[in-house]
Amino acid sequence: MASILDEYEDSQNIRQSSQQHSRLSGTNIGITHSGFVNVRLEEEKPIFNKQRIDFTPPEKINHLAVCNNHLCMSLGKDTLLRIDLAKPDQPNQTELGRKDDSKVHRLFLDPTGSHLLISLNTSECLYLNRNTQKVRSLSRWRGHLIESVGWNKLLGNETSTGPILVGTSQGIIFEAEISASEGSLFNTNPDQYFRQVHSLEEDGKPAPVCCLEIERGLENKYFIIATTRKRLFQFVGKVAEGSEQQGFSSIFNQNQDLLPSFQEFPANMGYSEITFYTSKLRTSPKAFAWMMGNGVLYGQLDYVRPDSLLSDVQVWEYTPDIDLSLNKPISIVLTQFHFLLLLHDRVKAICTLNGQVVYEDVFPDKFGTLKRMIKDPAGGLVWIYTERAVFRYHIQREARDVWQMYMSMNKFDLAKEYCRDRPECMDMVLAKEAEHCFQNKRYLESAKCYALTQNYFEEIALKFIEAKQEEALKEFLLKKLNNLKQSERTQITLLVTWLTELYLNRLGQLESDGNSIIFQETRDEFRQFMSSSKHKECLYNNRTTIYDLLASHGNVDDMVYFSVVMQDYERVISHYCQHDDYSAALDVLAKHCDEKLFYKFSPVLMQHIPKNVVDAWIQMGKRLDPKKLIPALMNYSQMGSTQQISETIRYMEFCVYELNVMEEAIHNYLLSLYAKYRSDSLLLYLEQAGTHASEIHYDLKYALRLCAEHGYLRACVLVYRIMELYEEAVDLALQVDVDLAKTCADLPEDDEEMRKKLWLKIARHVVQEEKDVKKAMNCLSSCNLLKIEDILPFFPDFVTIDHFKEAICSSLEEYNQHIEELKQEMEEATESAKRIREDIQEMRNKYGVVDSQEKCAACDFPLLNRPFYLFLCGHMFHYDCLFQEVTPHLSAYRQNRLEELQKKLAATTQSSKSRHRPVPKDEGDTSSLGKGNAGTSREQIKSDIDDIIASECVYCGELMIKSIDKPFIDPQKFEEEKSKTRQLPINVSVNVRHP
């Protein structure tokens, strides 16, 4: 029992696979050409795959029910076997506890798999919940043989069924509710209530209720389907929102006055069965199939229809091998595209699309007669059982061949829906649809479909050409072009060129016919095609060919548009210029801001629309190089109108004052324009340009020559001043204005001699040319470098002294004042020299007292042991200690000088010892002083050494201050010491290894 579902045998799989394969291979859909080759690497599994459960029942199987992966099985007389299919190795066996001769008539399992109803042939009914072992009797149900149950899918749960409908063999429909709880002390029955709501009849007599189904539609509308042996009843009604728990009696009450809607068939085989197909769990069914005496009524369920739930109803009549007297169908199950009929020895699968028997499976006699077939809506498995065996069917990829059926029915949209993941099948469907549309003269639709197929391109194109359908051919080429990859450049080029020719032909034809609306629509479509980003690269690479095609058709407007799309603005602007549409040409230039095109077309445009051109230049700003625009400006400013000249000056001023262009050519050109046409702006420009040569951006010599040619003397003076040619500036300024000359004369501030010379020029001019003595005297007051004696030679001899009396007196007073200042400076210098001599004399007599216990400040040894130095600050150093302290702080030059002096001192000492004159030191020094050069040289060397090392205290002087940023330890010595310490452990380790 532990392996009831884990082990099974695949019965008849090989035979079924071969039948399925032969059926598929025999299908002829009439498609002769396809780009796909269907190669299957392994044999495809059949749709209906039967598996026998490896289970031998201890007793005969009477009934079986499956729902929500829970299986219930009635064995023998009194045994009930329950199996959770998720845990097949843990079956549960329960005894019904019946001691009479009652037998199980039917088993009913709710959609949750929690509630099991057991109908007995003694008109009793038992209840068993999934979570209990106790079988409980439904006392209110006693006396009714239960034939069908309509479960409540909305309110049913594991503990309660909610309101349900129950059909009996007497045609009565009851409403009931079952609860799994034990109930109260006074009510221990699981059935909450059991009341009649309706009864069904056939031919005026009660008829057993074979099936019941409850479905909820939109807006709380409920549909109840009930079947008898020959009739299918529909009850439709609304239940108030929130009152679903009250049951369905209101729906039947709404139909009391009217006869319920039903369908009836004449044949009667003693029972009927209805089944439904649900695509997803806990959703409403989409289709139904009713097995009755005349065949199988099947169709769709439409919840929107107000009166009936059934739609697209068809009847499948039983095949001749099904004889109702000998071989009645037992059960029916509905799948997505098939319904399965269970006969006493076989199973037949009929396709609901075409009514054909597509599968038949015969069971061997050793298993016994087939009893019933059930479908589990949760797992989608179909279960069949006999008295001694249980089988189940796996339905795999049921929709795999549906596309062929839809295609044969010319339902191409549905066919494509079911072969989206199979490109070879999709290709066949599209080809068949394209051929169908072509034969029905729906050429555009045919072209769209053909473009998606892998059929031969040439055949399809010729087909449309022979039919003279250029629009369809164009649509086919467009679709084909959109489906090509970017790497297929040759094909793209061919299609783009061909489409361009088709568009141009169509436009020419429409233009000649005078159909303006369609012409404009076609032109818009053509331009959209030319501006497509997907084909831009191809159009650009083949733009010469496209231009030739456009030119051959005389289509100038589209050629201009294509040029814009290709960003071939040069061709567009040339076209506008040739047609004297200069404004349009400038609009293209301004829109696309191509500097090279501005340089090329500005001369032409400047000639005709100078103001607009300059506006465009100004808008471009720094993106244009003004120097490259000068040739055009100079050309037309010389031979053009006043407006051209004014606009040229406006642009040059924009470059100079707004863009701050420093190019000499620009400034020179603006200067020339000012000189020729705007003399009032010339001097202002020169003054704003700067007063120093480093600030000037124009050529000074060119400016001087230009101003001189046009006689602008003030401008010339200004240029001379900038060139620092002050004499020329003063000479020229004297021809214009004496005040201007005075301004120029004061410019050389650092050169008093030049200033005096310039002022003398002005004075001479005033005296000799203007003969104005008063002005000459004013020159003396304006320049402090001029004296009366400097300008007296310029006056004629007959001028009396009265004119210069004040000037002469003022000059004499200045001389006297200067003499007094010199005397005072001499007295101060004498006093200072006297004080210095006194300080020197005082320093000679200064001395210091050294105690015998004093120590050297550097080495801390007694000071009197060796020659030493005593500083005014109190620090005392041995000679050699001071030498060592001072030397590192000296510059390289002073160190070399000190070393040189030491060598000379050592040489003089050696020469004095070689004379062998041992005399006392004091006497020796005295004699050496009197002996001339040798003694003097030695004392001078010592004095020079003292000046270097003892000029100041090493601790208190500038040397210590300058050394504040130097490290205490010399970096080089630090690295040497560090390297020595690193080598020490190595030596120790070596000694340890080799003792």
GROMACS .gro file of N, CA and C in nm, residues 720 724-733 754 757-758 761:
model
   45
  720TYR      N    1   5.090  10.707  -3.066
  720TYR     CA    2   5.230  10.736  -3.029
  720TYR      C    3   5.251  10.715  -2.879
  724GLU      N    4   5.497  10.450  -2.680
  724GLU     CA    5   5.599  10.514  -2.597
  724GLU      C    6   5.696  10.600  -2.678
  725LEU      N    7   5.645  10.648  -2.790
  725LEU     CA    8   5.721  10.746  -2.869
  725LEU      C    9   5.673  10.885  -2.826
  726TYR      N   10   5.725  10.927  -2.710
  726TYR     CA   11   5.671  11.047  -2.647
  726TYR      C   12   5.712  11.174  -2.720
  727GLU      N   13   5.830  11.176  -2.775
  727GLU     CA   14   5.873  11.298  -2.847
  727GLU      C   15   5.783  11.320  -2.968
  728GLU      N   16   5.758  11.211  -3.045
  728GLU     CA   17   5.670  11.224  -3.162
  728GLU      C   18   5.529  11.263  -3.118
  729ALA      N   19   5.483  11.201  -3.004
  729ALA     CA   20   5.349  11.233  -2.956
  729ALA      C   21   5.339  11.380  -2.918
  730VAL      N   22   5.441  11.434  -2.850
  730VAL     CA   23   5.438  11.575  -2.810
  730VAL      C   24   5.446  11.666  -2.932
  731ASP      N   25   5.534  11.632  -3.025
  731ASP     CA   26   5.546  11.715  -3.146
  731ASP      C   27   5.414  11.723  -3.220
  732LEU      N   28   5.345  11.604  -3.233
  732LEU     CA   29   5.218  11.603  -3.306
  732LEU      C   30   5.107  11.668  -3.224
  733ALA      N   31   5.113  11.651  -3.092
  733ALA     CA   32   5.009  11.711  -3.007
  733ALA      C   33   5.017  11.862  -3.007
  754MET      N   34   6.382  11.262  -1.983
  754MET     CA   35   6.292  11.267  -2.097
  754MET      C   36   6.177  11.365  -2.070
  757LYS      N   37   6.294  11.712  -2.115
  757LYS     CA   38   6.313  11.742  -2.257
  757LYS      C   39   6.181  11.773  -2.325
  758LEU      N   40   6.076  11.690  -2.289
  758LEU     CA   41   5.944  11.711  -2.350
  758LEU      C   42   5.885  11.843  -2.307
  761LYS      N   43   6.029  12.118  -2.494
  761LYS     CA   44   5.969  12.133  -2.627
  761LYS      C   45   5.842  12.216  -2.619
   0.00000   0.00000   0.00000
